[in-house]
Amino acid sequence: DAVYAKVVEGTLSISGCKAGATVEIFSANGKLCRQAKVQGEHTDIDVSQLASGIYLLRVGKTSVKFQKQ
C-alpha cells in the first residue's frame, strides 16, 4: 500500500489502498481518533472535527504522520 499525507485542513484523501482496508487516525499521544474503511480506489475522510496538531494515519502496516491545521 502506498500512503501519502501532508498538511490537511478538512478532508484527508487516501488513494491506492485496497477496498475494505481499515484506516485509523491516532493523536500524537496514541489515542484512536477516527476509524474508517477504504471504500474504493479513492477515499476521503473528514478530519475537520479534529483539533489542530500532528496525527498518525495507519492503513494496514503502513503509517504516515500528517498535520491537521
mmCIF file of N, CA, C and O in Angstrom:
data_model
loop_
_atom_site.group_PDB
_atom_site.id
_atom_site.type_symbol
_atom_site.label_atom_id
_atom_site.label_comp_id
_atom_site.label_asym_id
_atom_site.label_seq_id
_atom_site.Cartn_x
_atom_site.Cartn_y
_atom_site.Cartn_z
ATOM 1 N N ASP A 1 0.839 -1.195 0.000
ATOM 2 C CA ASP A 1 0.000 0.000 0.000
ATOM 3 C C ASP A 1 0.874 1.245 0.000
ATOM 4 O O ASP A 1 1.831 1.326 0.759
ATOM 5 N N ALA A 2 0.514 2.221 -0.805
ATOM 6 C CA ALA A 2 1.216 3.500 -0.815
ATOM 7 C C ALA A 2 0.321 4.529 -0.141
ATOM 8 O O ALA A 2 -0.805 4.747 -0.557
ATOM 9 N N VAL A 3 0.840 5.124 0.917
ATOM 10 C CA VAL A 3 0.065 6.116 1.660
ATOM 11 C C VAL A 3 0.887 7.391 1.724
ATOM 12 O O VAL A 3 2.050 7.360 2.123
ATOM 13 N N TYR A 4 0.291 8.500 1.315
ATOM 14 C CA TYR A 4 0.970 9.784 1.347
ATOM 15 C C TYR A 4 0.081 10.773 2.092
ATOM 16 O O TYR A 4 -1.122 10.783 1.903
ATOM 17 N N ALA A 5 0.698 11.601 2.923
ATOM 18 C CA ALA A 5 -0.067 12.590 3.671
ATOM 19 C C ALA A 5 0.755 13.866 3.775
ATOM 20 O O ALA A 5 1.943 13.884 3.523
ATOM 21 N N LYS A 6 0.086 14.937 4.188
ATOM 22 C CA LYS A 6 0.745 16.238 4.307
ATOM 23 C C LYS A 6 -0.061 17.081 5.269
ATOM 24 O O LYS A 6 -0.696 16.550 6.170
ATOM 25 N N VAL A 7 -0.028 18.380 5.083
ATOM 26 C CA VAL A 7 -0.845 19.275 5.899
ATOM 27 C C VAL A 7 -2.286 19.186 5.405
ATOM 28 O O VAL A 7 -2.547 19.287 4.214
ATOM 29 N N VAL A 8 -3.206 18.964 6.327
ATOM 30 C CA VAL A 8 -4.610 18.740 5.991
ATOM 31 C C VAL A 8 -5.465 19.753 6.738
ATOM 32 O O VAL A 8 -5.201 20.055 7.896
ATOM 33 N N GLU A 9 -6.498 20.273 6.071
ATOM 34 C CA GLU A 9 -7.404 21.205 6.731
ATOM 35 C C GLU A 9 -8.731 20.542 7.078
ATOM 36 O O GLU A 9 -9.138 20.524 8.216
ATOM 37 N N GLY A 10 -9.434 20.009 6.087
ATOM 38 C CA GLY A 10 -10.760 19.468 6.346
ATOM 39 C C GLY A 10 -10.964 18.035 5.901
ATOM 40 O O GLY A 10 -11.665 17.265 6.530
ATOM 41 N N THR A 11 -10.325 17.661 4.781
ATOM 42 C CA THR A 11 -10.522 16.329 4.230
ATOM 43 C C THR A 11 -9.179 15.677 3.942
ATOM 44 O O THR A 11 -8.317 16.273 3.307
ATOM 45 N N LEU A 12 -9.033 14.466 4.417
ATOM 46 C CA LEU A 12 -7.839 13.673 4.156
ATOM 47 C C LEU A 12 -8.169 12.722 3.012
ATOM 48 O O LEU A 12 -9.125 11.956 3.104
ATOM 49 N N SER A 13 -7.407 12.790 1.924
ATOM 50 C CA SER A 13 -7.648 11.941 0.760
ATOM 51 C C SER A 13 -6.665 10.786 0.753
ATOM 52 O O SER A 13 -5.466 10.983 0.923
ATOM 53 N N ILE A 14 -7.189 9.589 0.558
ATOM 54 C CA ILE A 14 -6.376 8.378 0.533
ATOM 55 C C ILE A 14 -6.640 7.670 -0.786
ATOM 56 O O ILE A 14 -7.790 7.480 -1.169
ATOM 57 N N SER A 15 -5.564 7.275 -1.460
ATOM 58 C CA SER A 15 -5.731 6.523 -2.701
ATOM 59 C C SER A 15 -4.693 5.415 -2.763
ATOM 60 O O SER A 15 -3.678 5.462 -2.075
ATOM 61 N N GLY A 16 -4.971 4.419 -3.577
ATOM 62 C CA GLY A 16 -4.053 3.330 -3.785
ATOM 63 C C GLY A 16 -4.133 2.215 -2.756
ATOM 64 O O GLY A 16 -3.262 1.356 -2.725
ATOM 65 N N CYS A 17 -5.158 2.221 -1.928
ATOM 66 C CA CYS A 17 -5.333 1.169 -0.931
ATOM 67 C C CYS A 17 -6.467 0.247 -1.354
ATOM 68 O O CYS A 17 -7.371 0.653 -2.062
ATOM 69 N N LYS A 18 -6.421 -0.974 -0.875
ATOM 70 C CA LYS A 18 -7.453 -1.945 -1.221
ATOM 71 C C LYS A 18 -8.769 -1.619 -0.524
ATOM 72 O O LYS A 18 -8.785 -1.237 0.642
ATOM 73 N N ALA A 19 -9.871 -1.777 -1.252
ATOM 74 C CA ALA A 19 -11.195 -1.589 -0.657
ATOM 75 C C ALA A 19 -11.351 -2.545 0.515
ATOM 76 O O ALA A 19 -10.923 -3.693 0.457
ATOM 77 N N GLY A 20 -11.917 -2.041 1.598
ATOM 78 C CA GLY A 20 -12.118 -2.843 2.793
ATOM 79 C C GLY A 20 -11.006 -2.707 3.816
ATOM 80 O O GLY A 20 -11.160 -3.145 4.954
ATOM 81 N N ALA A 21 -9.878 -2.106 3.422
ATOM 82 C CA ALA A 21 -8.784 -1.895 4.370
ATOM 83 C C ALA A 21 -9.244 -0.922 5.457
ATOM 84 O O ALA A 21 -10.052 -0.030 5.212
ATOM 85 N N THR A 22 -8.730 -1.081 6.656
ATOM 86 C CA THR A 22 -9.090 -0.212 7.769
ATOM 87 C C THR A 22 -8.117 0.954 7.850
ATOM 88 O O THR A 22 -6.904 0.763 7.836
ATOM 89 N N VAL A 23 -8.678 2.163 7.930
ATOM 90 C CA VAL A 23 -7.900 3.382 8.111
ATOM 91 C C VAL A 23 -8.096 3.836 9.552
ATOM 92 O O VAL A 23 -9.226 3.948 10.020
ATOM 93 N N GLU A 24 -6.991 4.085 10.249
ATOM 94 C CA GLU A 24 -7.066 4.553 11.626
ATOM 95 C C GLU A 24 -6.264 5.840 11.749
ATOM 96 O O GLU A 24 -5.183 5.964 11.169
ATOM 97 N N ILE A 25 -6.808 6.789 12.515
ATOM 98 C CA ILE A 25 -6.122 8.049 12.780
ATOM 99 C C ILE A 25 -5.925 8.155 14.287
ATOM 100 O O ILE A 25 -6.886 8.081 15.051
ATOM 101 N N PHE A 26 -4.661 8.322 14.684
ATOM 102 C CA PHE A 26 -4.298 8.424 16.091
ATOM 103 C C PHE A 26 -3.748 9.814 16.393
ATOM 104 O O PHE A 26 -3.046 10.392 15.569
ATOM 105 N N SER A 27 -4.035 10.327 17.588
ATOM 106 C CA SER A 27 -3.446 11.587 18.030
ATOM 107 C C SER A 27 -1.982 11.342 18.391
ATOM 108 O O SER A 27 -1.530 10.193 18.464
ATOM 109 N N ALA A 28 -1.235 12.416 18.640
ATOM 110 C CA ALA A 28 0.184 12.302 18.969
ATOM 111 C C ALA A 28 0.413 11.483 20.239
ATOM 112 O O ALA A 28 1.470 10.866 20.400
ATOM 113 N N ASN A 29 -0.579 11.438 21.141
ATOM 114 C CA ASN A 29 -0.413 10.662 22.378
ATOM 115 C C ASN A 29 -0.945 9.232 22.262
ATOM 116 O O ASN A 29 -1.047 8.523 23.252
ATOM 117 N N GLY A 30 -1.300 8.812 21.025
ATOM 118 C CA GLY A 30 -1.676 7.428 20.789
ATOM 119 C C GLY A 30 -3.162 7.109 20.887
ATOM 120 O O GLY A 30 -3.552 5.958 20.733
ATOM 121 N N LYS A 31 -3.997 8.108 21.125
ATOM 122 C CA LYS A 31 -5.441 7.883 21.226
ATOM 123 C C LYS A 31 -6.055 7.722 19.829
ATOM 124 O O LYS A 31 -5.805 8.522 18.934
ATOM 125 N N LEU A 32 -6.874 6.671 19.649
ATOM 126 C CA LEU A 32 -7.576 6.471 18.383
ATOM 127 C C LEU A 32 -8.650 7.550 18.240
ATOM 128 O O LEU A 32 -9.550 7.651 19.064
ATOM 129 N N CYS A 33 -8.530 8.364 17.193
ATOM 130 C CA CYS A 33 -9.461 9.487 16.988
ATOM 131 C C CYS A 33 -10.526 9.188 15.938
ATOM 132 O O CYS A 33 -11.631 9.700 16.023
ATOM 133 N N ARG A 34 -10.184 8.395 14.945
ATOM 134 C CA ARG A 34 -11.106 8.121 13.845
ATOM 135 C C ARG A 34 -10.750 6.797 13.219
ATOM 136 O O ARG A 34 -9.582 6.453 13.120
ATOM 137 N N GLN A 35 -11.771 6.076 12.790
ATOM 138 C CA GLN A 35 -11.564 4.797 12.111
ATOM 139 C C GLN A 35 -12.562 4.713 10.964
ATOM 140 O O GLN A 35 -13.716 5.112 11.112
ATOM 141 N N ALA A 36 -12.105 4.228 9.820
ATOM 142 C CA ALA A 36 -12.975 4.109 8.652
ATOM 143 C C ALA A 36 -12.493 2.960 7.785
ATOM 144 O O ALA A 36 -11.380 2.473 7.949
ATOM 145 N N LYS A 37 -13.334 2.557 6.864
ATOM 146 C CA LYS A 37 -12.977 1.530 5.882
ATOM 147 C C LYS A 37 -12.760 2.207 4.530
ATOM 148 O O LYS A 37 -13.505 3.106 4.149
ATOM 149 N N VAL A 38 -11.738 1.749 3.821
ATOM 150 C CA VAL A 38 -11.493 2.234 2.471
ATOM 151 C C VAL A 38 -12.633 1.734 1.593
ATOM 152 O O VAL A 38 -12.951 0.549 1.598
ATOM 153 N N GLN A 39 -13.265 2.649 0.857
ATOM 154 C CA GLN A 39 -14.436 2.307 0.052
ATOM 155 C C GLN A 39 -14.088 1.908 -1.373
ATOM 156 O O GLN A 39 -14.866 1.241 -2.031
ATOM 157 N N GLY A 40 -12.956 2.345 -1.847
ATOM 158 C CA GLY A 40 -12.573 2.045 -3.228
ATOM 159 C C GLY A 40 -11.188 2.579 -3.503
ATOM 160 O O GLY A 40 -10.397 2.783 -2.589
ATOM 161 N N GLU A 41 -10.905 2.811 -4.757
ATOM 162 C CA GLU A 41 -9.581 3.283 -5.168
ATOM 163 C C GLU A 41 -9.230 4.622 -4.529
ATOM 164 O O GLU A 41 -8.060 4.917 -4.296
ATOM 165 N N HIS A 42 -10.231 5.431 -4.223
ATOM 166 C CA HIS A 42 -10.001 6.755 -3.630
ATOM 167 C C HIS A 42 -11.009 6.963 -2.490
ATOM 168 O O HIS A 42 -12.202 6.789 -2.688
ATOM 169 N N THR A 43 -10.524 7.319 -1.321
ATOM 170 C CA THR A 43 -11.383 7.535 -0.156
ATOM 171 C C THR A 43 -11.058 8.871 0.487
ATOM 172 O O THR A 43 -9.887 9.207 0.655
ATOM 173 N N ASP A 44 -12.076 9.642 0.815
ATOM 174 C CA ASP A 44 -11.913 10.901 1.545
ATOM 175 C C ASP A 44 -12.418 10.717 2.967
ATOM 176 O O ASP A 44 -13.489 10.141 3.185
ATOM 177 N N ILE A 45 -11.647 11.201 3.941
ATOM 178 C CA ILE A 45 -12.033 11.123 5.344
ATOM 179 C C ILE A 45 -12.118 12.532 5.897
ATOM 180 O O ILE A 45 -11.166 13.314 5.791
ATOM 181 N N ASP A 46 -13.266 12.866 6.483
ATOM 182 C CA ASP A 46 -13.481 14.186 7.073
ATOM 183 C C ASP A 46 -12.725 14.270 8.393
ATOM 184 O O ASP A 46 -13.000 13.515 9.318
ATOM 185 N N VAL A 47 -11.750 15.173 8.454
ATOM 186 C CA VAL A 47 -10.985 15.379 9.687
ATOM 187 C C VAL A 47 -11.208 16.787 10.239
ATOM 188 O O VAL A 47 -10.471 17.243 11.105
ATOM 189 N N SER A 48 -12.242 17.468 9.758
ATOM 190 C CA SER A 48 -12.491 18.853 10.164
ATOM 191 C C SER A 48 -12.783 18.980 11.650
ATOM 192 O O SER A 48 -12.550 20.036 12.233
ATOM 193 N N GLN A 49 -13.280 17.912 12.289
ATOM 194 C CA GLN A 49 -13.613 17.972 13.712
ATOM 195 C C GLN A 49 -12.409 17.718 14.620
ATOM 196 O O GLN A 49 -12.497 17.908 15.834
ATOM 197 N N LEU A 50 -11.288 17.292 14.039
ATOM 198 C CA LEU A 50 -10.093 17.058 14.841
ATOM 199 C C LEU A 50 -9.427 18.386 15.190
ATOM 200 O O LEU A 50 -9.429 19.320 14.395
ATOM 201 N N ALA A 51 -8.843 18.449 16.378
ATOM 202 C CA ALA A 51 -8.107 19.648 16.793
ATOM 203 C C ALA A 51 -6.826 19.759 15.964
ATOM 204 O O ALA A 51 -6.320 18.760 15.439
ATOM 205 N N SER A 52 -6.299 20.963 15.841
ATOM 206 C CA SER A 52 -5.036 21.161 15.133
ATOM 207 C C SER A 52 -3.926 20.396 15.836
ATOM 208 O O SER A 52 -3.906 20.306 17.062
ATOM 209 N N GLY A 53 -3.022 19.832 15.054
ATOM 210 C CA GLY A 53 -1.906 19.103 15.635
ATOM 211 C C GLY A 53 -1.385 18.023 14.715
ATOM 212 O O GLY A 53 -1.783 17.923 13.561
ATOM 213 N N ILE A 54 -0.488 17.205 15.247
ATOM 214 C CA ILE A 54 0.127 16.121 14.499
ATOM 215 C C ILE A 54 -0.638 14.826 14.785
ATOM 216 O O ILE A 54 -0.960 14.522 15.931
ATOM 217 N N TYR A 55 -0.904 14.067 13.738
ATOM 218 C CA TYR A 55 -1.639 12.812 13.847
ATOM 219 C C TYR A 55 -0.901 11.723 13.088
ATOM 220 O O TYR A 55 -0.083 12.006 12.207
ATOM 221 N N LEU A 56 -1.230 10.490 13.404
ATOM 222 C CA LEU A 56 -0.673 9.341 12.714
ATOM 223 C C LEU A 56 -1.800 8.640 11.970
ATOM 224 O O LEU A 56 -2.816 8.280 12.566
ATOM 225 N N LEU A 57 -1.613 8.468 10.676
ATOM 226 C CA LEU A 57 -2.563 7.750 9.832
ATOM 227 C C LEU A 57 -2.004 6.351 9.624
ATOM 228 O O LEU A 57 -0.840 6.193 9.234
ATOM 229 N N ARG A 58 -2.810 5.324 9.900
ATOM 230 C CA ARG A 58 -2.360 3.950 9.704
ATOM 231 C C ARG A 58 -3.343 3.218 8.803
ATOM 232 O O ARG A 58 -4.546 3.211 9.060
ATOM 233 N N VAL A 59 -2.792 2.620 7.739
ATOM 234 C CA VAL A 59 -3.567 1.764 6.836
ATOM 235 C C VAL A 59 -2.805 0.457 6.743
ATOM 236 O O VAL A 59 -1.703 0.422 6.200
ATOM 237 N N GLY A 60 -3.359 -0.596 7.322
ATOM 238 C CA GLY A 60 -2.645 -1.871 7.359
ATOM 239 C C GLY A 60 -1.373 -1.729 8.169
ATOM 240 O O GLY A 60 -1.387 -1.270 9.298
ATOM 241 N N LYS A 61 -0.240 -2.074 7.555
ATOM 242 C CA LYS A 61 1.050 -1.979 8.231
ATOM 243 C C LYS A 61 1.778 -0.681 7.926
ATOM 244 O O LYS A 61 2.893 -0.469 8.385
ATOM 245 N N THR A 62 1.165 0.196 7.142
ATOM 246 C CA THR A 62 1.780 1.455 6.735
ATOM 247 C C THR A 62 1.287 2.596 7.613
ATOM 248 O O THR A 62 0.080 2.753 7.816
ATOM 249 N N SER A 63 2.220 3.391 8.139
ATOM 250 C CA SER A 63 1.881 4.536 8.982
ATOM 251 C C SER A 63 2.540 5.797 8.445
ATOM 252 O O SER A 63 3.692 5.752 8.021
ATOM 253 N N VAL A 64 1.797 6.911 8.469
ATOM 254 C CA VAL A 64 2.288 8.190 7.985
ATOM 255 C C VAL A 64 1.807 9.279 8.928
ATOM 256 O O VAL A 64 0.628 9.288 9.340
ATOM 257 N N LYS A 65 2.691 10.218 9.274
ATOM 258 C CA LYS A 65 2.284 11.360 10.085
ATOM 259 C C LYS A 65 1.705 12.441 9.182
ATOM 260 O O LYS A 65 2.148 12.616 8.040
ATOM 261 N N PHE A 66 0.705 13.161 9.700
ATOM 262 C CA PHE A 66 0.197 14.331 8.985
ATOM 263 C C PHE A 66 -0.158 15.413 9.990
ATOM 264 O O PHE A 66 -0.332 15.140 11.177
ATOM 265 N N GLN A 67 -0.222 16.624 9.494
ATOM 266 C CA GLN A 67 -0.553 17.765 10.349
ATOM 267 C C GLN A 67 -1.943 18.275 10.012
ATOM 268 O O GLN A 67 -2.241 18.541 8.851
ATOM 269 N N LYS A 68 -2.791 18.402 11.014
ATOM 270 C CA LYS A 68 -4.135 18.973 10.844
ATOM 271 C C LYS A 68 -4.045 20.436 11.229
ATOM 272 O O LYS A 68 -3.565 20.773 12.290
ATOM 273 N N GLN A 69 -4.492 21.332 10.336
ATOM 274 C CA GLN A 69 -4.491 22.769 10.631
ATOM 275 C C GLN A 69 -5.841 23.222 11.073
ATOM 276 O O GLN A 69 -6.843 22.660 10.761
#
